[in-house]
Coordinates of C-alpha atoms and ligand atoms in Angstrom, one line a residue:
M157 CA -26.3 3.8 51.0
Q158 CA -30.1 3.2 51.0
H159 CA -29.8 2.8 54.8
N160 CA -27.9 6.2 55.1
W161 CA -30.4 7.9 52.8
S162 CA -33.4 7.1 55.0
R163 CA -31.4 8.0 58.1
Y164 CA -30.5 11.5 56.6
L165 CA -34.2 11.9 55.6
R166 CA -35.2 11.2 59.1
Y167 CA -32.7 13.7 60.4
I168 CA -34.0 16.4 58.1
I169 CA -37.6 15.7 58.9
G170 CA -36.7 15.5 62.6
G171 CA -34.9 18.9 62.4
L172 CA -37.9 20.5 60.7
I173 CA -40.3 19.0 63.3
G174 CA -37.9 20.2 66.1
S175 CA -37.9 23.8 64.7
T176 CA -41.8 23.6 64.4
V177 CA -42.0 22.5 68.1
V178 CA -39.7 25.3 69.2
G179 CA -42.0 27.7 67.2
L180 CA -45.0 26.2 68.9
Y181 CA -43.3 26.9 72.3
F182 CA -43.2 30.6 71.3
G183 CA -46.8 30.4 69.9
E184 CA -45.6 30.6 66.2
P185 CA -45.2 27.0 64.8
L186 CA -45.1 28.3 61.2
Y187 CA -42.3 30.7 61.9
G188 CA -40.4 27.9 63.6
L189 CA -40.8 25.7 60.4
T190 CA -39.8 28.6 58.1
V191 CA -36.7 29.3 60.2
G192 CA -35.9 25.5 60.1
L193 CA -36.3 25.5 56.3
I194 CA -34.2 28.6 55.8
V195 CA -31.4 27.2 58.0
Y196 CA -31.5 23.9 56.0
L197 CA -31.5 25.8 52.7
W198 CA -28.6 28.0 53.8
W199 CA -26.6 24.8 54.8
T200 CA -27.4 23.2 51.4
L201 CA -26.4 26.3 49.5
V202 CA -23.1 26.5 51.4
Q203 CA -22.3 22.9 50.7
A204 CA -23.4 23.2 47.0
R205 CA -21.0 26.3 46.7
R206 CA -18.1 24.3 48.1
L207 CA -18.8 21.4 45.6
Y208 CA -19.2 23.9 42.7
Q209 CA -15.8 25.5 43.5
W210 CA -14.1 22.2 43.9
L211 CA -15.6 20.9 40.6
A212 CA -14.6 24.1 38.8
N213 CA -10.9 23.6 39.8
P214 CA -10.4 20.0 41.1
S215 CA -6.7 20.0 40.4
A216 CA -6.1 22.8 42.9
S217 CA -6.5 20.3 45.6
D218 CA -6.8 16.6 45.1
D219 CA -9.0 16.2 48.1
A220 CA -12.8 16.9 47.9
P221 CA -14.2 19.3 50.6
Q222 CA -15.0 17.7 53.9
S223 CA -18.5 17.8 55.4
V224 CA -20.9 15.8 57.5
G225 CA -24.2 13.9 56.9
L226 CA -25.6 13.6 53.4
W227 CA -23.1 16.1 51.9
G228 CA -20.3 14.4 53.7
D229 CA -21.2 11.1 51.9
I230 CA -21.5 12.9 48.5
F231 CA -18.1 14.5 49.0
D232 CA -16.5 11.2 50.1
N233 CA -17.9 9.3 47.1
L234 CA -16.8 12.1 44.7
H235 CA -13.4 11.9 46.3
K236 CA -13.1 8.2 45.7
L237 CA -14.3 8.6 42.1
H238 CA -11.8 11.4 41.5
Q239 CA -8.9 9.3 43.0
S240 CA -9.7 6.3 40.8
H241 CA -9.8 8.6 37.7
L242 CA -6.4 10.0 38.7
R243 CA -5.0 6.5 39.1
A244 CA -6.4 5.4 35.7
R245 CA -4.9 8.6 34.1
D246 CA -1.5 7.9 35.6
R247 CA -1.6 4.3 34.5
L248 CA -2.5 5.3 31.0
R249 CA 0.1 8.0 30.9
A250 CA 2.7 5.5 32.0
Q251 CA 1.6 3.1 29.3
I252 CA 1.8 5.9 26.6
N253 CA 5.3 6.8 27.8
R254 CA 6.4 3.3 27.6
V255 CA 5.0 2.8 24.1
Q256 CA 6.7 6.1 23.0
E257 CA 10.0 5.1 24.6
S258 CA 10.0 1.7 22.9
T259 CA 9.0 3.3 19.6
N260 CA 11.7 5.9 20.1
A261 CA 14.2 3.1 20.4
M262 CA 13.2 1.7 17.1
R263 CA 15.6 2.0 14.1
D264 CA 12.6 2.6 11.8
G265 CA 11.0 6.0 11.6
V266 CA 7.5 6.1 13.0
I267 CA 5.1 9.0 12.4
M268 CA 1.5 9.5 13.4
T269 CA -0.6 11.9 11.4
D270 CA -4.3 12.7 11.1
H271 CA -6.3 11.9 8.0
Q272 CA -5.1 15.0 6.2
G273 CA -1.4 14.3 7.1
A274 CA -1.0 16.9 9.9
M275 CA 1.9 15.5 12.0
E276 CA 1.0 14.6 15.6
W277 CA 3.9 12.5 16.8
W278 CA 7.1 11.0 15.5
N279 CA 10.1 9.2 16.9
G280 CA 13.8 10.0 16.9
S281 CA 14.6 7.8 13.9
A282 CA 12.0 9.7 11.8
E283 CA 14.0 12.9 12.7
Y284 CA 17.2 11.4 11.4
L285 CA 15.8 9.5 8.4
L286 CA 13.3 12.2 7.2
G287 CA 14.8 15.4 8.7
F288 CA 11.8 16.3 10.8
R289 CA 12.4 18.9 13.6
R290 CA 10.7 18.5 16.9
N291 CA 10.2 22.1 17.7
T292 CA 8.9 23.4 14.4
D293 CA 7.2 20.5 12.5
Q294 CA 4.4 19.7 15.0
G295 CA 1.1 20.1 13.2
Q296 CA 2.8 20.6 9.8
Y297 CA 1.4 18.6 6.8
I298 CA 3.7 15.7 6.0
H299 CA 3.3 16.4 2.2
N300 CA 5.1 19.7 2.8
L301 CA 8.1 17.9 4.4
I302 CA 8.2 14.9 2.1
R303 CA 7.6 16.6 -1.2
T304 CA 8.0 13.6 -3.5
P305 CA 4.8 13.4 -5.7
A306 CA 4.8 9.6 -5.4
F307 CA 4.5 9.9 -1.6
K308 CA 1.5 12.3 -1.9
S309 CA -0.3 10.0 -4.3
Y310 CA 0.5 7.0 -2.1
F311 CA -0.8 8.8 1.0
D312 CA -4.0 9.9 -0.7
S313 CA -4.6 6.5 -2.4
R314 CA -5.6 4.8 0.8
D315 CA -4.4 1.5 -0.8
Y316 CA -1.4 0.6 1.4
R317 CA -1.1 -3.1 0.5
E318 CA 2.3 -2.5 -1.2
P319 CA 5.0 -0.3 0.4
L320 CA 6.4 2.7 -1.4
E321 CA 10.2 3.2 -2.0
I322 CA 11.6 6.8 -2.1
H323 CA 14.8 8.6 -1.4
S324 CA 15.0 10.4 1.9
P325 CA 14.2 14.1 1.5
A326 CA 16.9 15.0 4.1
R327 CA 19.6 12.5 3.2
P328 CA 19.3 11.6 -0.5
H329 CA 21.8 8.8 -0.2
I330 CA 19.3 7.0 2.1
H331 CA 16.7 4.9 0.4
L332 CA 13.4 4.4 2.4
Q333 CA 10.6 2.0 2.2
I334 CA 7.4 3.6 3.4
Q335 CA 4.5 1.6 4.8
I336 CA 1.3 3.3 5.9
S337 CA -1.4 1.8 8.2
L338 CA -4.8 3.3 9.0
F339 CA -5.8 3.4 12.7
G340 CA -8.2 5.3 15.1
D341 CA -10.4 7.9 13.5
D342 CA -9.0 7.6 9.9
D343 CA -5.5 8.5 11.2
R344 CA -2.3 7.3 9.6
L345 CA 0.7 5.4 11.2
I346 CA 3.6 5.8 8.8
V347 CA 6.7 3.6 9.2
A348 CA 9.9 4.5 7.2
K349 CA 12.5 1.7 7.0
D350 CA 16.0 2.3 5.8
V351 CA 16.5 -0.2 2.9
T352 CA 19.6 1.5 1.4
R353 CA 21.7 -1.6 1.5
L354 CA 19.0 -3.8 -0.1
Y355 CA 18.5 -1.1 -2.8
Q356 CA 22.2 -0.9 -3.5
L357 CA 22.5 -4.7 -3.8
E358 CA 19.4 -4.7 -6.1
Q359 CA 21.0 -1.9 -8.2
M360 CA 24.3 -3.8 -8.4
R361 CA 22.5 -7.0 -9.5
R362 CA 20.7 -5.0 -12.2
D363 CA 23.8 -3.3 -13.4
F364 CA 25.7 -6.6 -13.4
V365 CA 23.1 -8.4 -15.5
G366 CA 22.8 -5.4 -17.8
N367 CA 26.6 -5.0 -18.2
V368 CA 27.3 -8.8 -18.7
S369 CA 24.5 -9.0 -21.3
H370 CA 25.9 -6.0 -23.2
E371 CA 29.5 -7.5 -23.1
M372 CA 28.3 -10.9 -24.3
R373 CA 26.3 -9.5 -27.1
T374 CA 29.2 -8.6 -29.4
P375 CA 31.2 -11.9 -29.2
L376 CA 27.9 -13.8 -29.6
T377 CA 27.0 -11.8 -32.7
V378 CA 30.4 -12.7 -34.2
I379 CA 29.9 -16.4 -33.4
S380 CA 26.4 -16.4 -34.8
G381 CA 27.6 -14.7 -37.9
Y382 CA 30.2 -17.3 -38.6
L383 CA 27.8 -20.1 -37.7
E384 CA 25.2 -18.7 -40.2
T385 CA 27.8 -18.7 -42.9
L386 CA 28.8 -22.3 -42.0
V387 CA 25.1 -23.3 -42.0
D388 CA 24.7 -21.7 -45.5
N389 CA 27.6 -23.8 -46.8
A390 CA 26.7 -26.9 -44.7
D391 CA 26.2 -29.0 -47.9
D392 CA 30.0 -29.0 -48.4
L393 CA 30.6 -30.3 -44.9
P394 CA 30.7 -34.0 -43.7
P395 CA 27.3 -35.0 -42.2
K396 CA 28.5 -35.3 -38.6
W397 CA 29.8 -31.7 -38.8
R398 CA 26.6 -30.5 -40.4
R399 CA 24.5 -31.7 -37.5
A400 CA 26.9 -30.1 -34.9
I401 CA 26.9 -26.8 -36.7
N402 CA 23.1 -26.7 -37.0
T403 CA 22.7 -27.4 -33.3
M404 CA 25.3 -24.7 -32.5
A405 CA 23.5 -22.2 -34.7
A406 CA 20.2 -23.0 -33.0
Q407 CA 21.7 -22.6 -29.6
S408 CA 23.5 -19.4 -30.4
S409 CA 20.3 -17.8 -31.7
R410 CA 18.6 -19.0 -28.5
M411 CA 21.3 -17.3 -26.5
E412 CA 20.9 -14.1 -28.6
A413 CA 17.2 -14.1 -27.8
L414 CA 18.0 -14.5 -24.1
I415 CA 20.5 -11.7 -24.1
T416 CA 18.1 -9.4 -25.9
D417 CA 15.4 -10.2 -23.3
L418 CA 17.9 -9.7 -20.4
I419 CA 18.9 -6.3 -21.8
L420 CA 15.3 -5.3 -22.3
L421 CA 14.3 -6.4 -18.8
S422 CA 17.2 -4.5 -17.2
K423 CA 16.2 -1.4 -19.2
I424 CA 12.6 -1.7 -18.2
E425 CA 13.6 -2.3 -14.5
T426 CA 15.9 0.7 -14.4
G427 CA 13.2 2.9 -15.9
E428 CA 15.4 4.0 -18.7
Q429 CA 12.4 4.5 -21.0
T430 CA 9.7 7.0 -20.6
V431 CA 6.3 5.9 -19.6
N432 CA 4.5 9.2 -18.9
D433 CA 5.5 11.4 -21.8
S434 CA 4.2 9.4 -24.7
L435 CA 0.8 8.2 -26.0
T436 CA 0.2 4.8 -27.5
D437 CA -2.4 3.8 -30.0
V438 CA -3.3 0.4 -28.6
E439 CA -5.6 -0.4 -31.5
G440 CA -2.8 0.0 -34.1
L441 CA -0.3 -1.7 -31.9
L442 CA -2.5 -4.8 -31.4
G443 CA -3.2 -4.9 -35.2
Q444 CA 0.6 -5.1 -35.9
I445 CA 1.3 -7.7 -33.1
C446 CA -1.6 -9.9 -34.3
H447 CA -0.3 -9.7 -37.8
D448 CA 3.1 -11.0 -36.6
A449 CA 1.4 -13.6 -34.4
R450 CA -0.4 -15.0 -37.5
A451 CA 3.0 -15.2 -39.2
L452 CA 4.4 -17.0 -36.1
S453 CA 1.4 -19.4 -36.1
G454 CA 2.1 -20.3 -39.7
E455 CA 1.1 -23.9 -40.4
K456 CA -0.5 -24.2 -37.0
Q457 CA -3.3 -22.1 -38.4
H458 CA -4.6 -20.6 -35.2
E459 CA -7.7 -18.5 -35.4
I460 CA -6.6 -15.1 -34.0
S461 CA -9.3 -12.5 -33.4
V462 CA -8.8 -8.9 -32.1
T463 CA -11.6 -6.7 -30.6
V464 CA -11.0 -3.1 -29.7
A465 CA -13.9 -1.7 -27.7
D466 CA -12.4 1.7 -26.9
H467 CA -10.4 3.9 -29.3
R468 CA -8.8 6.2 -26.8
L469 CA -5.0 6.3 -26.5
L470 CA -3.1 4.9 -23.6
R471 CA -0.5 7.0 -21.8
G472 CA 2.6 4.8 -21.9
D473 CA 5.8 3.8 -23.6
E474 CA 5.0 2.2 -26.9
S475 CA 8.1 0.0 -27.1
Q476 CA 7.5 -1.3 -23.5
L477 CA 3.8 -2.0 -24.2
R478 CA 4.7 -3.7 -27.5
S479 CA 7.1 -6.0 -25.6
A480 CA 4.5 -6.8 -23.0
F481 CA 1.6 -7.4 -25.4
S482 CA 3.6 -9.4 -27.9
N483 CA 5.0 -11.6 -25.2
L484 CA 1.4 -12.5 -24.1
I485 CA 0.1 -13.0 -27.7
F486 CA 3.1 -14.9 -28.9
N487 CA 2.9 -17.1 -25.7
A488 CA -0.7 -17.9 -26.6
V489 CA 0.5 -19.0 -30.1
K490 CA 3.3 -21.0 -28.6
Y491 CA 1.2 -22.8 -26.0
T492 CA -1.9 -23.5 -28.1
P493 CA -2.1 -26.6 -30.3
P494 CA -2.8 -26.2 -34.1
H495 CA -6.2 -24.7 -35.1
G496 CA -6.8 -23.4 -31.5
H497 CA -8.5 -20.0 -30.9
I498 CA -6.7 -16.9 -29.6
T499 CA -8.9 -14.0 -28.6
V500 CA -7.4 -10.6 -27.9
T501 CA -9.7 -7.9 -26.4
W502 CA -9.1 -4.3 -25.4
T503 CA -12.0 -3.1 -23.1
T504 CA -12.5 -0.2 -20.7
N505 CA -14.8 0.2 -17.7
R506 CA -15.0 2.4 -14.5
E507 CA -11.8 0.8 -13.1
G508 CA -9.7 1.3 -16.2
A509 CA -8.5 -0.4 -19.3
H510 CA -8.0 -4.1 -19.8
L511 CA -6.2 -6.2 -22.4
S512 CA -7.2 -9.8 -22.3
V513 CA -5.4 -12.5 -24.2
R514 CA -7.4 -15.7 -24.1
D515 CA -6.3 -19.0 -25.7
T516 CA -7.7 -22.6 -26.0
G517 CA -4.2 -24.0 -25.3
I518 CA -2.5 -26.4 -22.9
G519 CA -3.4 -24.3 -19.8
I520 CA -1.4 -24.0 -16.6
D521 CA -1.9 -25.8 -13.3
P522 CA -3.1 -23.1 -10.8
I523 CA -0.3 -24.0 -8.4
H524 CA 2.2 -22.4 -10.8
I525 CA 0.3 -19.2 -11.4
P526 CA 1.7 -17.2 -8.4
R527 CA 5.3 -17.8 -9.6
L528 CA 4.9 -17.5 -13.4
T529 CA 6.2 -13.9 -13.5
E530 CA 9.5 -14.9 -11.9
R531 CA 12.5 -14.9 -14.1
F532 CA 13.1 -18.3 -15.8
Y533 CA 10.1 -19.9 -14.1
R534 CA 8.4 -22.5 -16.3
A535 CA 5.2 -24.2 -15.4
D536 CA 6.3 -27.5 -16.8
P537 CA 9.9 -27.4 -18.2
S538 CA 9.6 -30.8 -19.9
R539 CA 6.6 -29.7 -22.0
H540 CA 8.0 -26.3 -22.9
K541 CA 11.6 -27.0 -23.9
D542 CA 10.8 -27.0 -27.6
T543 CA 8.9 -23.6 -27.6
G544 CA 12.2 -21.7 -27.9
G545 CA 11.1 -19.2 -25.1
T546 CA 13.6 -17.5 -22.9
G547 CA 11.6 -17.8 -19.6
L548 CA 11.7 -14.0 -19.3
G549 CA 8.6 -13.1 -21.2
L550 CA 6.2 -12.8 -18.2
A551 CA 8.8 -11.1 -16.1
I552 CA 9.0 -8.4 -18.8
V553 CA 5.2 -8.2 -18.9
K554 CA 5.1 -7.7 -15.1
H555 CA 7.7 -5.0 -15.0
V556 CA 6.1 -3.1 -17.9
L557 CA 2.8 -3.2 -16.1
I558 CA 4.5 -2.0 -12.9
N559 CA 5.9 1.0 -14.8
H560 CA 2.4 1.8 -16.1
D561 CA 0.8 1.5 -12.6
G562 CA -1.0 -1.6 -13.8
N563 CA -1.0 -5.3 -12.9
L564 CA -1.3 -8.7 -14.5
E565 CA -4.1 -11.2 -13.8
I566 CA -3.7 -14.8 -14.8
R567 CA -6.6 -17.3 -15.1
S568 CA -5.9 -20.8 -16.2
H569 CA -6.6 -24.5 -15.7
L570 CA -4.6 -27.3 -17.1
G571 CA -6.0 -28.5 -20.5
E572 CA -8.6 -25.7 -20.6
G573 CA -6.7 -22.8 -22.0
S574 CA -5.5 -19.6 -20.3
E575 CA -6.4 -15.9 -20.0
F576 CA -3.8 -13.2 -19.3
I577 CA -5.3 -9.8 -18.4
C578 CA -3.3 -6.6 -18.2
H579 CA -5.1 -4.0 -16.1
F580 CA -4.3 -0.3 -16.5
P581 CA -5.7 2.5 -14.3
R582 CA -8.4 4.8 -15.8
E583 CA -6.2 7.9 -15.5
R584 CA -3.9 6.5 -18.3
L585 CA -6.7 6.7 -20.9
V586 CA -6.4 9.8 -23.1
E587 CA -9.0 11.1 -25.7
R588 CA -7.7 11.2 -29.2
V589 CA -7.3 14.8 -30.5
P590 CA -9.1 15.1 -33.9
E591 CA -6.6 15.6 -36.6
S592 CA -6.5 19.1 -38.1
T593 CA -8.1 19.3 -41.6
E594 CA -5.9 22.2 -42.7
Ligands
ADP243 P1 8.7 -18.7 -21.9 O1 9.8 -18.1 -22.6 O2 9.1 -20.0 -21.3 O3 7.4 -18.7 -22.6 P2 7.4 -16.8 -20.2 O4 7.9 -16.0 -19.1 O5 6.8 -16.1 -21.3 O6 8.6 -17.8 -20.6 O7 6.3 -17.8 -19.6 C1 6.6 -18.5 -18.4 C2 5.9 -19.8 -18.4 O8 4.5 -19.6 -18.3 C3 6.0 -20.6 -19.6 O9 7.2 -21.4 -19.6 C4 4.8 -21.5 -19.6 O10 5.0 -22.6 -18.8 C5 3.7 -20.6 -19.0 N1 2.9 -19.9 -20.0 C6 3.0 -18.6 -20.4 N2 2.0 -18.3 -21.3 C7 1.2 -19.5 -21.4 C8 0.0 -19.8 -22.1 N3 -0.6 -18.9 -22.9 N4 -0.4 -21.1 -22.0 C9 0.2 -22.0 -21.2 N5 1.3 -21.7 -20.5 C10 1.8 -20.5 -20.5

């Protein structure tokens, strides 16, 4: 290139000298030089115009203009550059087509939107599962097509760690699991999975547990009633019968507690109770629960203290919250040796409201903590069989918190006590309305 450049420079200078010499032959060397310069300028302008026209509309012809000398080299290099761009573009287009084809073949609906939710691209399954139309929905906001409020708040939340489950707006019998990922320039990739079968199975399981518990409650109440009568008159019975009847009565009341918890859990899971329409006075609720906890503690004489740092109300179902809080506080009583301390605190900060139940009890090995909220999971069954628990308490707490957009945090070490913290979002706190004096 460098070599060519000096050659071209030599040609130009040679040409100008030549025109000057011709001018000298006619006795006007300056005219000769001027004519040479004008010719060169004219040639340069003609080539520049050809380049300009080609650059303005390169697609009209793939080939760059032809020329000789310096301009020929410029055109050749531009042509090579243009060709390599065209090849890269074709390669990229083929790759995009391939990705789109494979995404189209997916059974899950895939949608790409910008940060505001304007739809850019979606596959065939998204059309079937969500009822999008290729011709009319391009550029539409996805909130206008999936109008479920839960979807809008999930989309806006930017916290996509957990998927969202909704009914399909186009086919209500289809149950969808929506998962959003952020990509590119704050764009969203939305994947909608058909989980109808799983949902139906889960529904069947809940209904089954709920129905069986209901059906078992009546016969069990009758049996417990008779057993209670027998226990009351146990003095008249032979000693070996007395022991058997006392054991039967204890086991039947355990079963009653279990059935009560199962029914409560299935009610909480199916969302039969309302969590958004009522307000709960947490301060009053904790006062009542701690009163009961002191009665439960009885001779174990735990020191139970309650601190309420915020007097606002909590938007939520009082009976669900009562179940959750009392499970935590009663657990603290159950798993803390006599004279231990139990500290209940209700605090708020920028993140939201927090109920902490701390005890100086037996504690839990951290390896059990991730599984504690599973139904019937016990950290150490041999140590807990005499506590009379149903194994459902923390499962109830977890579901109540899910219903209230909250979550449960557990901190504990074996032998060092435990702390259970219920976190609620800030939006659930509501100012008390001053009572009217009239
Ligand atoms: P349970 O009816 O057995 O108490 P839960 O669901 O309420 O069932 O609790 C599950 C398990 O978590 C308990 O069996 C116990 O091992 C452990 N646990 C719960 N609360 C505490 C606590 N405050 N201290 C120590 N262990 C606890």
